């Protein structure tokens, strides 16, 4: 156990102080930690037993690269990148604005709905925040929205990207815990829609307290509303095709990712938004993001081998059992750890660092890993807008340079509060998460 604690201390040191990328940090600590657990050290570097450690690392690399299930990641990333190049974010915002913009805080609520729709295709919180900042911010400023509410709405709405399926982070969780990806996608739908409505309620609360923060916009006639709605038929059809096919069992998540990428490519061609240059940039971005994720996953799996070899999950289970507390108390403690880690780490790093440790304990306590995965992702969503390292906030401040980071952090407080409410609802009413996967698959 002391080796495990030393390994964690070294890992945190090289991540926080040395600033080494977490993929390499986890891989290095996992490799040498595994070697120490096998009784290897500097005095026997030539020992044949090092072959076992090298084989473990090599197998992790080879198995990850050759894993057919992992092909879902580059395909969904490609689909999201093609959607972004298609300019569909403007149509999503225009359609939402047509139906909601005339209300107090309506433009902010339209932004939340547009973020939810864009998230459903892109699967990326940071991409959603950056894209919607360029689309929604000019309109909200035109109608005199406060910078605090406008920027906070975009930052919070962007967090929906990691929960509303298809979500890359849910795919990573499913691969790490060997949980059904299609069940995770089904489980994330209702909490994701809940997030949209709760964020809209947060907007209403802000404008109720300060009506000048979100003045009403122009009311569109119904004819113009339906014209605006026509612009999102393509993206709605693509979402229904991909997710409907998965939910109904017509095709697997991996096949759905391929169909989604192909559909996004056709939409981009029909909209004439692709040139040879933009196509090359889209493919290059997809490759870079995919390689980054694969390297992180490989490092996390090597670190997971070290964690399991050191017996940390078994030790934690014994500790929890000896404390004689209700299992839900353990879950609440884990969620508290995620909220604290969110102030230091970014979302994917936090998941990869902790899931290999927590999920065996959670499974041993009899909890459903699909339910736990959704709870973890919601906690990670909160971390995306939690100071001092709220990644969505920093992305937004980089895109909108004349708004201070502190202004955005101040504005996200109501959204952070409703996220906590949503997390508690999911924790104590498990059927919110499990109803759809049980209906479809169990």
CSV table of N, CA and C in Angstrom, one decimal, residues 63-160:
chain,number,residue,atom,x,y,z
A,63,UNK,N,-3.1,-3.6,-27.8
A,63,UNK,CA,-4.5,-3.9,-27.7
A,63,UNK,C,-5.4,-2.7,-27.8
A,64,UNK,N,-4.9,-1.5,-27.4
A,64,UNK,CA,-5.7,-0.3,-27.5
A,64,UNK,C,-5.8,0.2,-29.0
A,65,UNK,N,-4.7,0.1,-29.7
A,65,UNK,CA,-4.7,0.6,-31.1
A,65,UNK,C,-5.5,-0.4,-31.9
A,66,UNK,N,-5.5,-1.7,-31.6
A,66,UNK,CA,-6.2,-2.7,-32.4
A,66,UNK,C,-7.7,-2.9,-31.9
A,67,UNK,N,-8.1,-2.2,-30.9
A,67,UNK,CA,-9.4,-2.5,-30.3
A,67,UNK,C,-10.5,-1.9,-31.2
A,68,UNK,N,-11.3,-2.8,-31.8
A,68,UNK,CA,-12.3,-2.3,-32.7
A,68,UNK,C,-13.3,-1.4,-32.1
A,69,UNK,N,-13.6,-1.6,-30.8
A,69,UNK,CA,-14.6,-0.7,-30.1
A,69,UNK,C,-14.1,0.7,-30.0
A,70,UNK,N,-12.8,0.9,-30.0
A,70,UNK,CA,-12.3,2.3,-29.9
A,70,UNK,C,-12.4,3.1,-31.2
A,71,UNK,N,-12.8,2.4,-32.3
A,71,UNK,CA,-13.0,3.2,-33.6
A,71,UNK,C,-14.2,4.1,-33.5
A,72,UNK,N,-15.0,3.9,-32.4
A,72,UNK,CA,-16.1,4.8,-32.2
A,72,UNK,C,-15.6,6.2,-31.9
A,73,UNK,N,-14.5,6.4,-31.3
A,73,UNK,CA,-14.0,7.7,-30.9
A,73,UNK,C,-13.6,8.6,-32.1
A,74,UNK,N,-12.7,8.1,-33.0
A,74,UNK,CA,-12.4,9.0,-34.2
A,74,UNK,C,-13.6,9.3,-35.0
A,75,UNK,N,-14.6,8.3,-35.1
A,75,UNK,CA,-15.7,8.5,-36.0
A,75,UNK,C,-16.7,9.6,-35.4
A,76,UNK,N,-16.9,9.5,-34.1
A,76,UNK,CA,-17.8,10.6,-33.5
A,76,UNK,C,-17.1,11.9,-33.5
A,77,UNK,N,-15.8,11.9,-33.3
A,77,UNK,CA,-15.0,13.2,-33.4
A,77,UNK,C,-15.1,13.8,-34.8
A,78,UNK,N,-15.0,12.9,-35.8
A,78,UNK,CA,-15.1,13.4,-37.2
A,78,UNK,C,-16.5,13.9,-37.4
A,79,UNK,N,-17.5,13.3,-36.9
A,79,UNK,CA,-18.9,13.7,-37.1
A,79,UNK,C,-19.1,15.1,-36.5
A,80,UNK,N,-18.5,15.3,-35.3
A,80,UNK,CA,-18.6,16.6,-34.6
A,80,UNK,C,-17.9,17.7,-35.4
A,81,UNK,N,-16.7,17.4,-35.9
A,81,UNK,CA,-15.9,18.4,-36.7
A,81,UNK,C,-16.6,18.8,-38.0
A,82,UNK,N,-17.2,17.8,-38.6
A,82,UNK,CA,-18.0,18.1,-39.9
A,82,UNK,C,-19.2,19.0,-39.6
A,83,UNK,N,-19.9,18.7,-38.5
A,83,UNK,CA,-21.0,19.5,-38.1
A,83,UNK,C,-20.6,20.9,-37.9
A,84,UNK,N,-19.5,21.1,-37.2
A,84,UNK,CA,-19.0,22.5,-36.9
A,84,UNK,C,-18.6,23.2,-38.2
A,85,UNK,N,-18.0,22.5,-39.1
A,85,UNK,CA,-17.6,23.1,-40.4
A,85,UNK,C,-18.9,23.4,-41.3
A,86,UNK,N,-20.0,22.7,-41.0
A,86,UNK,CA,-21.2,23.0,-41.8
A,86,UNK,C,-21.9,24.2,-41.4
A,87,UNK,N,-21.6,24.8,-40.3
A,87,UNK,CA,-22.2,26.1,-39.8
A,87,UNK,C,-23.6,25.8,-39.3
A,88,UNK,N,-23.9,24.6,-38.9
A,88,UNK,CA,-25.3,24.3,-38.4
A,88,UNK,C,-25.6,24.9,-37.0
A,89,UNK,N,-24.5,25.4,-36.3
A,89,UNK,CA,-24.7,26.0,-35.0
A,89,UNK,C,-25.6,27.3,-35.2
A,90,UNK,N,-25.4,28.0,-36.3
A,90,UNK,CA,-26.2,29.2,-36.6
A,90,UNK,C,-27.7,28.9,-36.7
A,91,UNK,N,-28.0,27.8,-37.4
A,91,UNK,CA,-29.4,27.4,-37.6
A,91,UNK,C,-30.0,26.9,-36.3
A,92,UNK,N,-29.2,26.2,-35.5
A,92,UNK,CA,-29.7,25.8,-34.2
A,92,UNK,C,-30.1,27.0,-33.3
A,93,UNK,N,-29.2,28.0,-33.3
A,93,UNK,CA,-29.5,29.1,-32.5
A,93,UNK,C,-30.6,29.9,-33.0
A,94,UNK,N,-30.7,30.1,-34.3
A,94,UNK,CA,-31.8,30.8,-34.9
A,94,UNK,C,-33.2,30.2,-34.7
A,95,UNK,N,-33.2,28.9,-34.7
A,95,UNK,CA,-34.5,28.2,-34.5
A,95,UNK,C,-34.9,28.3,-33.0
A,96,UNK,N,-33.9,28.2,-32.1
A,96,UNK,CA,-34.2,28.3,-30.7
A,96,UNK,C,-34.6,29.8,-30.4
A,97,UNK,N,-34.0,30.7,-31.0
A,97,UNK,CA,-34.3,32.1,-30.8
A,97,UNK,C,-35.7,32.5,-31.3
A,98,UNK,N,-36.1,31.8,-32.4
A,98,UNK,CA,-37.4,32.1,-33.0
A,98,UNK,C,-38.5,31.8,-32.0
A,99,UNK,N,-38.3,30.8,-31.2
A,99,UNK,CA,-39.4,30.4,-30.3
A,99,UNK,C,-39.2,30.9,-28.9
A,100,UNK,N,-38.0,31.3,-28.5
A,100,UNK,CA,-37.8,31.7,-27.1
A,100,UNK,C,-37.3,33.2,-27.0
A,101,UNK,N,-36.8,33.8,-28.0
A,101,UNK,CA,-36.1,35.0,-27.9
A,101,UNK,C,-37.0,36.2,-27.4
A,102,UNK,N,-38.3,36.1,-27.6
A,102,UNK,CA,-39.2,37.2,-27.2
A,102,UNK,C,-39.5,37.3,-25.7
A,103,UNK,N,-39.0,36.3,-25.0
A,103,UNK,CA,-39.3,36.3,-23.5
A,103,UNK,C,-38.1,36.9,-22.8
A,104,UNK,N,-38.3,37.3,-21.6
A,104,UNK,CA,-37.2,37.9,-20.8
A,104,UNK,C,-36.2,36.7,-20.5
A,105,UNK,N,-35.0,37.0,-20.8
A,105,UNK,CA,-34.0,36.0,-20.8
A,105,UNK,C,-34.1,35.0,-21.9
A,106,UNK,N,-34.9,35.3,-22.9
A,106,UNK,CA,-35.2,34.3,-24.0
A,106,UNK,C,-34.0,34.0,-24.8
A,107,UNK,N,-33.1,35.0,-25.1
A,107,UNK,CA,-31.9,34.7,-25.9
A,107,UNK,C,-31.0,33.8,-25.1
A,108,UNK,N,-30.9,34.0,-23.8
A,108,UNK,CA,-30.0,33.1,-23.0
A,108,UNK,C,-30.6,31.7,-23.0
A,109,UNK,N,-31.9,31.6,-22.9
A,109,UNK,CA,-32.6,30.2,-22.9
A,109,UNK,C,-32.4,29.6,-24.3
A,110,UNK,N,-32.5,30.4,-25.3
A,110,UNK,CA,-32.3,29.9,-26.7
A,110,UNK,C,-30.9,29.4,-26.8
A,111,UNK,N,-29.9,30.1,-26.2
A,111,UNK,CA,-28.5,29.6,-26.2
A,111,UNK,C,-28.4,28.3,-25.6
A,112,UNK,N,-29.0,28.1,-24.4
A,112,UNK,CA,-29.0,26.8,-23.7
A,112,UNK,C,-29.5,25.7,-24.6
A,113,UNK,N,-30.7,25.9,-25.2
A,113,UNK,CA,-31.3,24.9,-26.1
A,113,UNK,C,-30.3,24.6,-27.3
A,114,UNK,N,-29.8,25.7,-27.9
A,114,UNK,CA,-28.9,25.5,-29.0
A,114,UNK,C,-27.6,24.7,-28.6
A,115,UNK,N,-27.1,25.0,-27.4
A,115,UNK,CA,-25.9,24.3,-26.9
A,115,UNK,C,-26.3,22.8,-26.7
A,116,UNK,N,-27.5,22.5,-26.2
A,116,UNK,CA,-27.9,21.1,-26.0
A,116,UNK,C,-28.0,20.4,-27.4
A,117,UNK,N,-28.5,21.1,-28.4
A,117,UNK,CA,-28.6,20.5,-29.7
A,117,UNK,C,-27.3,20.3,-30.4
A,118,UNK,N,-26.4,21.3,-30.2
A,118,UNK,CA,-25.1,21.2,-30.8
A,118,UNK,C,-24.3,20.1,-30.1
A,119,UNK,N,-24.4,20.0,-28.8
A,119,UNK,CA,-23.7,19.0,-28.0
A,119,UNK,C,-24.1,17.6,-28.4
A,120,UNK,N,-25.4,17.5,-28.8
A,120,UNK,CA,-25.9,16.1,-29.2
A,120,UNK,C,-25.1,15.6,-30.4
A,121,UNK,N,-24.6,16.5,-31.2
A,121,UNK,CA,-23.8,16.0,-32.4
A,121,UNK,C,-22.3,16.1,-32.2
A,122,UNK,N,-21.9,17.2,-31.6
A,122,UNK,CA,-20.4,17.4,-31.5
A,122,UNK,C,-19.8,16.5,-30.4
A,123,UNK,N,-20.5,16.3,-29.2
A,123,UNK,CA,-20.0,15.5,-28.1
A,123,UNK,C,-18.9,16.1,-27.4
A,124,UNK,N,-18.6,17.4,-27.6
A,124,UNK,CA,-17.5,18.1,-27.0
A,124,UNK,C,-17.9,19.3,-26.3
A,125,UNK,N,-17.7,19.5,-25.0
A,125,UNK,CA,-18.0,20.7,-24.2
A,125,UNK,C,-17.2,21.9,-24.7
A,126,UNK,N,-15.9,21.7,-24.9
A,126,UNK,CA,-15.1,22.8,-25.2
A,126,UNK,C,-15.4,23.4,-26.6
A,127,UNK,N,-15.7,22.4,-27.5
A,127,UNK,CA,-16.1,22.8,-28.9
A,127,UNK,C,-17.4,23.6,-28.9
A,128,UNK,N,-18.4,23.1,-28.1
A,128,UNK,CA,-19.7,23.7,-28.0
A,128,UNK,C,-19.5,25.1,-27.4
A,129,UNK,N,-18.8,25.3,-26.4
A,129,UNK,CA,-18.6,26.6,-25.8
A,129,UNK,C,-17.9,27.6,-26.8
A,130,UNK,N,-16.9,27.1,-27.5
A,130,UNK,CA,-16.2,28.0,-28.4
A,130,UNK,C,-17.1,28.4,-29.6
A,131,UNK,N,-17.8,27.4,-30.1
A,131,UNK,CA,-18.7,27.7,-31.3
A,131,UNK,C,-19.8,28.6,-30.9
A,132,UNK,N,-20.5,28.3,-29.8
A,132,UNK,CA,-21.7,29.1,-29.5
A,132,UNK,C,-21.3,30.5,-29.0
A,133,UNK,N,-20.1,30.7,-28.5
A,133,UNK,CA,-19.7,32.0,-28.1
A,133,UNK,C,-19.7,32.9,-29.4
A,134,UNK,N,-19.3,32.4,-30.5
A,134,UNK,CA,-19.2,33.2,-31.7
A,134,UNK,C,-20.6,33.4,-32.3
A,135,UNK,N,-21.5,32.4,-32.0
A,135,UNK,CA,-22.9,32.5,-32.6
A,135,UNK,C,-23.8,33.3,-31.8
A,136,UNK,N,-23.8,33.1,-30.4
A,136,UNK,CA,-24.9,33.7,-29.6
A,136,UNK,C,-24.5,35.0,-28.9
A,137,UNK,N,-23.2,35.2,-28.7
A,137,UNK,CA,-22.8,36.4,-27.9
A,137,UNK,C,-23.1,37.7,-28.6
A,138,UNK,N,-22.9,37.8,-29.9
A,138,UNK,CA,-23.3,39.1,-30.6
A,138,UNK,C,-24.8,39.4,-30.4
A,139,UNK,N,-25.7,38.4,-30.6
A,139,UNK,CA,-27.1,38.7,-30.4
A,139,UNK,C,-27.5,39.1,-29.0
A,140,UNK,N,-26.9,38.5,-28.0
A,140,UNK,CA,-27.2,38.9,-26.6
A,140,UNK,C,-26.7,40.3,-26.3
A,141,UNK,N,-25.5,40.6,-26.8
A,141,UNK,CA,-25.0,41.9,-26.6
A,141,UNK,C,-25.9,43.0,-27.3
A,142,UNK,N,-26.4,42.6,-28.5
A,142,UNK,CA,-27.2,43.5,-29.3
A,142,UNK,C,-28.4,44.0,-28.5
A,143,UNK,N,-29.0,43.0,-27.7
A,143,UNK,CA,-30.2,43.3,-27.0
A,143,UNK,C,-29.9,43.7,-25.5
A,144,UNK,N,-28.7,44.0,-25.2
A,144,UNK,CA,-28.3,44.6,-23.9
A,144,UNK,C,-28.2,43.6,-22.8
A,145,UNK,N,-28.0,42.3,-23.1
A,145,UNK,CA,-27.8,41.3,-22.0
A,145,UNK,C,-26.5,41.6,-21.2
A,146,UNK,N,-26.5,41.4,-19.9
A,146,UNK,CA,-25.3,41.6,-19.1
A,146,UNK,C,-24.3,40.6,-19.6
A,147,UNK,N,-23.0,41.0,-19.5
A,147,UNK,CA,-21.9,40.1,-19.9
A,147,UNK,C,-21.9,38.9,-19.0
A,148,UNK,N,-22.2,39.1,-17.7
A,148,UNK,CA,-22.2,38.0,-16.8
A,148,UNK,C,-23.2,36.9,-17.2
A,149,UNK,N,-24.4,37.2,-17.5
A,149,UNK,CA,-25.4,36.2,-17.8
A,149,UNK,C,-25.1,35.6,-19.2
A,150,UNK,N,-24.8,36.4,-20.1
A,150,UNK,CA,-24.6,35.9,-21.5
A,150,UNK,C,-23.4,34.9,-21.6
A,151,UNK,N,-22.3,35.3,-21.0
A,151,UNK,CA,-21.1,34.4,-21.0
A,151,UNK,C,-21.3,33.2,-20.2
A,152,UNK,N,-22.0,33.3,-19.0
A,152,UNK,CA,-22.2,32.2,-18.1
A,152,UNK,C,-23.2,31.2,-18.8
A,153,UNK,N,-24.1,31.7,-19.5
A,153,UNK,CA,-25.1,30.8,-20.2
A,153,UNK,C,-24.3,29.9,-21.2
A,154,UNK,N,-23.4,30.5,-22.0
A,154,UNK,CA,-22.6,29.8,-23.0
A,154,UNK,C,-21.7,28.8,-22.3
A,155,UNK,N,-21.0,29.2,-21.2
A,155,UNK,CA,-20.1,28.3,-20.5
A,155,UNK,C,-20.8,27.1,-19.9
A,156,UNK,N,-22.0,27.4,-19.3
A,156,UNK,CA,-22.8,26.3,-18.7
A,156,UNK,C,-23.4,25.4,-19.7
A,157,UNK,N,-24.0,26.0,-20.8
A,157,UNK,CA,-24.6,25.2,-21.8
A,157,UNK,C,-23.6,24.3,-22.5
A,158,UNK,N,-22.4,24.8,-22.6
A,158,UNK,CA,-21.3,23.9,-23.2
A,158,UNK,C,-21.0,22.7,-22.5
A,159,UNK,N,-21.3,22.6,-21.2
A,159,UNK,CA,-21.0,21.4,-20.4
A,159,UNK,C,-21.9,20.3,-20.8
A,160,UNK,N,-23.0,20.6,-21.4
A,160,UNK,CA,-24.0,19.5,-21.8
A,160,UNK,C,-23.3,18.6,-22.8
